[in-house]
mmCIF file of C-alpha atoms in Angstrom:
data_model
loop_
_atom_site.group_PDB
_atom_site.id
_atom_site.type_symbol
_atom_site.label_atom_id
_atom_site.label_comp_id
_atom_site.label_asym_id
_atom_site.label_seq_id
_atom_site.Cartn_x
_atom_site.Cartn_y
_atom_site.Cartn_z
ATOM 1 C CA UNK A 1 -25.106 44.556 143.848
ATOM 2 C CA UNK A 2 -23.557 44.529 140.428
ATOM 3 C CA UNK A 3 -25.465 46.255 137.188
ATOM 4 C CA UNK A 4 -25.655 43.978 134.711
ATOM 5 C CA UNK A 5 -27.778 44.727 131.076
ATOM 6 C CA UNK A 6 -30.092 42.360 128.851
ATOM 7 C CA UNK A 7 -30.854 43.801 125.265
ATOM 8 C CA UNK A 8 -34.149 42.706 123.768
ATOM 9 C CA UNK A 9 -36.344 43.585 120.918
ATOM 10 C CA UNK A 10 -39.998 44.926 121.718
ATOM 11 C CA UNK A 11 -41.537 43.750 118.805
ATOM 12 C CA UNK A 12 -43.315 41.170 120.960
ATOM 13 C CA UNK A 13 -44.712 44.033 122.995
ATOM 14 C CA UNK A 14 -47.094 42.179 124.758
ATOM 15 C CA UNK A 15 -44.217 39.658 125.907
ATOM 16 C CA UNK A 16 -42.304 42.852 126.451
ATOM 17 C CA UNK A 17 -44.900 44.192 129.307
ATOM 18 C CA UNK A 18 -45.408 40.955 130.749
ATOM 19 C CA UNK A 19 -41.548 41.325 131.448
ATOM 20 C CA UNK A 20 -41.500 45.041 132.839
ATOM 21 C CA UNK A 21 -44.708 43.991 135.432
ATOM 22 C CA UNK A 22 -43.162 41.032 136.535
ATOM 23 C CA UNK A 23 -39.660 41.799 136.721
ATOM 24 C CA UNK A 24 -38.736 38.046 135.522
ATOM 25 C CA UNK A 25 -36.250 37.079 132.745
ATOM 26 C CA UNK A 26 -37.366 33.729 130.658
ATOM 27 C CA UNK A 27 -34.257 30.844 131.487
ATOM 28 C CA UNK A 28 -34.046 28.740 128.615
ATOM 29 C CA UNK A 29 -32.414 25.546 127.991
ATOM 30 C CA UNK A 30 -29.239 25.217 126.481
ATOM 31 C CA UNK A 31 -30.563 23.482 123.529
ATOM 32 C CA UNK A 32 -32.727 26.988 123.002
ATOM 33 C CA UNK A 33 -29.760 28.816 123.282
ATOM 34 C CA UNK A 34 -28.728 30.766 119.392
ATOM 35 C CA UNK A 35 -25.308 29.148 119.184
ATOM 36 C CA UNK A 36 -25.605 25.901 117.635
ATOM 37 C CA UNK A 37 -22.512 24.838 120.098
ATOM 38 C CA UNK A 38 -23.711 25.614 123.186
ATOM 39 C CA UNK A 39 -23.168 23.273 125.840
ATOM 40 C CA UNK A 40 -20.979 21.354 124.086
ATOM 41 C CA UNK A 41 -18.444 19.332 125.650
ATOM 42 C CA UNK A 42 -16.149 16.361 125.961
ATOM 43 C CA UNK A 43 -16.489 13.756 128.804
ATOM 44 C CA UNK A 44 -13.614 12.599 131.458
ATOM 45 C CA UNK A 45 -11.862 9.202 130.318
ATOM 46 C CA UNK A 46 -13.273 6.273 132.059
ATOM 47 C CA UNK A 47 -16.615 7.636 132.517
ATOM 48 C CA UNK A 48 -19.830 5.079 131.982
ATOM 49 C CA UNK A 49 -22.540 5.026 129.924
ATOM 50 C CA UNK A 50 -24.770 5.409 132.972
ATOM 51 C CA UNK A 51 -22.907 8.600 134.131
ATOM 52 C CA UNK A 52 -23.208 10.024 130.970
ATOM 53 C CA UNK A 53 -26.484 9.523 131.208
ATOM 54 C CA UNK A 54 -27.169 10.836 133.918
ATOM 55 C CA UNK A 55 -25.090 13.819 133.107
ATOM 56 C CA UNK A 56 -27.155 14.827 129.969
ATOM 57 C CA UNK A 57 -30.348 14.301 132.048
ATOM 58 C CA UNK A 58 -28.803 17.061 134.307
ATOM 59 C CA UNK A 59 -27.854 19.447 132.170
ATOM 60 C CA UNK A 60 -31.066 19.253 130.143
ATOM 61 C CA UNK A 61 -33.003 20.155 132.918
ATOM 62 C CA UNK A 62 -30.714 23.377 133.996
ATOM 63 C CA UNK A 63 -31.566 26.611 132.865
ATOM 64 C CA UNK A 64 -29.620 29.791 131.969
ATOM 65 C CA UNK A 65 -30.106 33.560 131.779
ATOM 66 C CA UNK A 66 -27.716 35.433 130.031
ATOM 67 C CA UNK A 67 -26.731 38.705 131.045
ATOM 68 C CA UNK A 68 -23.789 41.036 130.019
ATOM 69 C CA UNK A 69 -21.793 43.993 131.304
ATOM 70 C CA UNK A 70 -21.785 46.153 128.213
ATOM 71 C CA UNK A 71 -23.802 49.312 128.405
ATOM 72 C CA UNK A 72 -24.807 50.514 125.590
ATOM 73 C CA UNK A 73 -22.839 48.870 123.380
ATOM 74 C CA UNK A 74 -23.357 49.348 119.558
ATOM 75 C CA UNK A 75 -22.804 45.590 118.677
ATOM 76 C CA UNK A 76 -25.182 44.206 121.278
ATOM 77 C CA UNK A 77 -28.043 46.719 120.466
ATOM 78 C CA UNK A 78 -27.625 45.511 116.858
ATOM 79 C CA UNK A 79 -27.349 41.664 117.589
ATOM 80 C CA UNK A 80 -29.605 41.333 120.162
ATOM 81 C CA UNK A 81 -31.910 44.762 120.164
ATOM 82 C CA UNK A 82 -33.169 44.397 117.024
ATOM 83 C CA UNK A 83 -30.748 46.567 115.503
ATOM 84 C CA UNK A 84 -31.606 49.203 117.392
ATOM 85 C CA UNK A 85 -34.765 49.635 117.328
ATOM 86 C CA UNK A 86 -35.087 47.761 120.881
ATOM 87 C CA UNK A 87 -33.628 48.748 123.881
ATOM 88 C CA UNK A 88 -31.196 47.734 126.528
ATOM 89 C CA UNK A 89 -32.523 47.063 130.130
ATOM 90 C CA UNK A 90 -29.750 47.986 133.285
ATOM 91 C CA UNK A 91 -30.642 45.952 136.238
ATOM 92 C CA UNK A 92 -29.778 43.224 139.419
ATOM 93 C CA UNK A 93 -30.567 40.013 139.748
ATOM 94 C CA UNK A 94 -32.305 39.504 142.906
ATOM 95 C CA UNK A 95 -33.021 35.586 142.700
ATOM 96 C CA UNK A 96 -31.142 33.781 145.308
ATOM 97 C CA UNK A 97 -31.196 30.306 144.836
ATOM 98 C CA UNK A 98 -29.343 30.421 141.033
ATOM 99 C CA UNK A 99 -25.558 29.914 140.318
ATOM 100 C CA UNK A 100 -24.046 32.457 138.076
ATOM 101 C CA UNK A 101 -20.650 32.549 135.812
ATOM 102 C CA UNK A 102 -18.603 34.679 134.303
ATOM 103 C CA UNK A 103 -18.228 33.345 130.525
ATOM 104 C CA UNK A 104 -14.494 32.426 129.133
ATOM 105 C CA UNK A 105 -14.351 32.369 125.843
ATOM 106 C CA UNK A 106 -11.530 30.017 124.567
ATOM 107 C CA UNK A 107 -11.083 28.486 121.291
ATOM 108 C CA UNK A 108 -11.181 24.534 123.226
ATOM 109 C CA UNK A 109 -14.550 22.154 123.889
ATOM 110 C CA UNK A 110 -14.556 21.823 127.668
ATOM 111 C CA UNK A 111 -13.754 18.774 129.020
ATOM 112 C CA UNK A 112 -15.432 18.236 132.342
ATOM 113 C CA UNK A 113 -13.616 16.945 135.303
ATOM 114 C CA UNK A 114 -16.629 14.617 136.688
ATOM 115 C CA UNK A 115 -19.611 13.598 135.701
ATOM 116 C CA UNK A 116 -21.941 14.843 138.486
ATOM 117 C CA UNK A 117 -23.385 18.253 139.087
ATOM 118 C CA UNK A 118 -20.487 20.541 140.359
ATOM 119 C CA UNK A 119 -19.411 20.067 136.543
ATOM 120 C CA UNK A 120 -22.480 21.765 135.040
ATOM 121 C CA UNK A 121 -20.494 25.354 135.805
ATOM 122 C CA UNK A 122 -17.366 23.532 133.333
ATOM 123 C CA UNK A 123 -19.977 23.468 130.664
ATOM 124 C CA UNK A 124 -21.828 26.349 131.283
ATOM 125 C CA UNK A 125 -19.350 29.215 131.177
ATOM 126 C CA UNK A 126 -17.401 28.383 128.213
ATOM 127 C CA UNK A 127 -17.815 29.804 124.900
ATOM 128 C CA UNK A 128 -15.800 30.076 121.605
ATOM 129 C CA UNK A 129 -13.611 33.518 121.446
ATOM 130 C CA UNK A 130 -16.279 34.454 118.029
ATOM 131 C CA UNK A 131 -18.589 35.133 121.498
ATOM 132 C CA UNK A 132 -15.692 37.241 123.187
ATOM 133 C CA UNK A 133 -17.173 40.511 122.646
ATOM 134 C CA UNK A 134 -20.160 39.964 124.772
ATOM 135 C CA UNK A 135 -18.574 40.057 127.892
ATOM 136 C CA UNK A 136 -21.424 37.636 129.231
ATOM 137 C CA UNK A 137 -22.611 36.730 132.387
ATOM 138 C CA UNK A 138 -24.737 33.973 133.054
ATOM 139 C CA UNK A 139 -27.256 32.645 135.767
ATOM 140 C CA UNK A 140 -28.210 28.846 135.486
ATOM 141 C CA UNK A 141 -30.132 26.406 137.383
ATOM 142 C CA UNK A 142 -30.528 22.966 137.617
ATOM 143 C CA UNK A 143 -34.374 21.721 138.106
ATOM 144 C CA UNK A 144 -35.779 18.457 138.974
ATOM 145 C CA UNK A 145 -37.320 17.026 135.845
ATOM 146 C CA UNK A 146 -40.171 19.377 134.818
ATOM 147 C CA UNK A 147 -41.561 20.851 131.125
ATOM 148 C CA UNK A 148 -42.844 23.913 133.317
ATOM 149 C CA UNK A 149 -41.160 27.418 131.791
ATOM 150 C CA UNK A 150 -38.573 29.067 134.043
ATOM 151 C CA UNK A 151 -37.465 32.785 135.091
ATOM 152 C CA UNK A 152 -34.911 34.550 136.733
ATOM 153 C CA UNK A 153 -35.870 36.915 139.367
ATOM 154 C CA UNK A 154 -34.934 41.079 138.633
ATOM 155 C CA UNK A 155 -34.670 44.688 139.806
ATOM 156 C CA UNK A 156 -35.470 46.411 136.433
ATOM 157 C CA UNK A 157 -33.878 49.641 137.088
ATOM 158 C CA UNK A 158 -33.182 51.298 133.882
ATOM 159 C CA UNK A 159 -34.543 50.507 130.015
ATOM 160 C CA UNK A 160 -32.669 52.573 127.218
ATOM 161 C CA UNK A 161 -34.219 53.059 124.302
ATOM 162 C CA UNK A 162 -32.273 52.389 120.782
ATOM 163 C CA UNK A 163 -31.182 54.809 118.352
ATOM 164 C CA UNK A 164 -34.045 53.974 115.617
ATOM 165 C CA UNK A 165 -36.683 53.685 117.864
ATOM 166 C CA UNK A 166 -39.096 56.454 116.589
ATOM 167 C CA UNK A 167 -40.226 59.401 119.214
ATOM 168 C CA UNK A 168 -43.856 58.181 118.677
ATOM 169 C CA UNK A 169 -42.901 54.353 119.999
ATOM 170 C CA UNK A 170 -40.883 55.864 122.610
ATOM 171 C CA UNK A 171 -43.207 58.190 123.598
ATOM 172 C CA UNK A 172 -46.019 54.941 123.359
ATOM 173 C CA UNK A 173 -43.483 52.530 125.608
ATOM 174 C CA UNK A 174 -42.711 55.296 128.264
ATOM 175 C CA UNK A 175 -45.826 55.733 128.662
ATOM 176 C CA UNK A 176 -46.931 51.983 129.232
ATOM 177 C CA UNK A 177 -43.870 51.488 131.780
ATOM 178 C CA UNK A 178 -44.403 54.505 134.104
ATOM 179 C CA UNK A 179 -47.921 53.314 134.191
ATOM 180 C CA UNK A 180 -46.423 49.945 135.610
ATOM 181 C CA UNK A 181 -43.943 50.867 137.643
ATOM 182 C CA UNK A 182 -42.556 55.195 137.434
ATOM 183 C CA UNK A 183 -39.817 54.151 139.757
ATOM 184 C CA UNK A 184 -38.152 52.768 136.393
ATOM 185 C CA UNK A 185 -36.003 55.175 134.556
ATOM 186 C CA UNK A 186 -36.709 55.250 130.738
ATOM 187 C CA UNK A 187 -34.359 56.926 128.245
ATOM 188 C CA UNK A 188 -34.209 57.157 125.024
ATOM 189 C CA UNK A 189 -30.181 57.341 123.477
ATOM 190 C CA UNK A 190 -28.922 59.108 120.851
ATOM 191 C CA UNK A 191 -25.649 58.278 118.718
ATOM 192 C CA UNK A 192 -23.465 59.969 121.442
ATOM 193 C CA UNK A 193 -24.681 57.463 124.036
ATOM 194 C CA UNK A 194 -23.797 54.101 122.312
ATOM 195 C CA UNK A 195 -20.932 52.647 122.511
ATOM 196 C CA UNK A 196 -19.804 51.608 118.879
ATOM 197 C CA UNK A 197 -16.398 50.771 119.158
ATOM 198 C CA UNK A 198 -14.160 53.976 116.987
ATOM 199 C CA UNK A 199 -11.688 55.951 119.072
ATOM 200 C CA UNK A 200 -13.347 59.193 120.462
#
C-alpha cells in the first residue's frame, strides 16, 4: 500500500488529537480548497443548461483529500506545516469506497469530455504548473446531497516533527500520541532530515 504524507500545523491541538485518535482526514469541498482556481473548468460544446446544472450540483457535493508524496520536503513543511513548526504525518489510506488521482499540473483550464459523473476525475486532478512542486495526490468523493462534514479513512503510521518545533512541545505532543496509540512512530527532524531543495 503506497506511503503517502499530509503536513499540518498543530496549533489547533485539540483538532490535532481528534485527528491522531481517529485516524480520519477532514475532505473538504472544492470551494474550501486554498487555490482560488480550483475546480475550475470549461464545459463540452453543445452541453445544456440542465446538464450544467446538474454537473455543478455534482461536483459541489464531492469531496477531496489531498495527499502528497514528498517526505520531508522543506517547501511543504513551510507552506503547509506552519513553517515548520508543524509536522508531517507518513501514512495509507485505508478507505475503500473513494476515487483517488494523481494531480497534472498543466498551464490549460480542463475542458471536460461529458457532463455526467465519470468527468468529475477531468476536473479534479488538474492544477496550474505554480502547484507542480507538490507532487499531489488526491482522494475525492461524490456524496448525495448532504451539509454533514466528511473524512477520509487512515493508517497514521509515522508523524515527523518540524525543525522549529521546540523540545518542550515535542516532548508535550509525543507524549499525548503514545498515550493514544504507541504503535505510532514520532520523530522529531533536524536540518539534515528535510529535504530543502540545494545539491548535497
Amino acid at each position: 500500500m503506497e506511503r503517502l504524507y499530509k503536513y499540518k500545523s498543530v496549533g489547533d491541538l485539540k483538532r490535532f488529537i481528534e485527528f491522531v485518535y481517529s485516524h480520519k482526514l477532514y475532505a473538504p469541498r472544492l470551494d474550501e480548497l486554498n487555490d482560488a482556481k480550483e475546480g475550475a473548468f470549461h464545459y463540452p460544446k453543445g452541453s445544456s443548461a440542465d446538464e450544467r446544472k446538474e454537473f455543478r450540483r455534482l461536483l459541489d457535493n464531492t469531496y477531496t483529500c489531498s495527499l502528497s508524496k514528498l517526505k520531508n520536503n522543506g517547501h511543504m513543511f513551510a507552506i503547509y506545516g506552519d513553517s515548520h513548526k508543524g509536522c508531517c504525518i507518513e501514512l495509507t489510506v485505508t478507505a475503500n469506497s473513494w476515487e483517488t488521482v494523481n494531480v497534472t499540473y498543466q498551464p490549460q483550464m480542463p475542458t471536460i469530455s461529458t457532463v455526467s459523473k465519470k468527468s468529475i476525475s477531468e476536473v479534479i486532478k488538474i492544477k496550474s504548473p505554480q502547484w507542480g512542486d507538490e507532487e499531489e495526490v488526491r482522494y475525492y468523493k461524490t456524496f448525495p446531497d448532504n451539509k454533514q462534514k466528511q473524512y477520509l479513512a487512515v493508517r497514521i503510521l509515522r508523524i515527523m516533527f518540524g525543525v522549529k518545533v521546540s523540545k518542550k512541545d515535542f516532548s508535550l505532543y509525543k507524549s499525548a500520541i503514545y498515550g493514544i496509540n504507541p504503535n505510532i512512530e514520532v520523530i522529531h527532524l533536524t536540518e539534515k532530515d528535510i529535504d530543502f531543495g540545494f545539491d548535497k
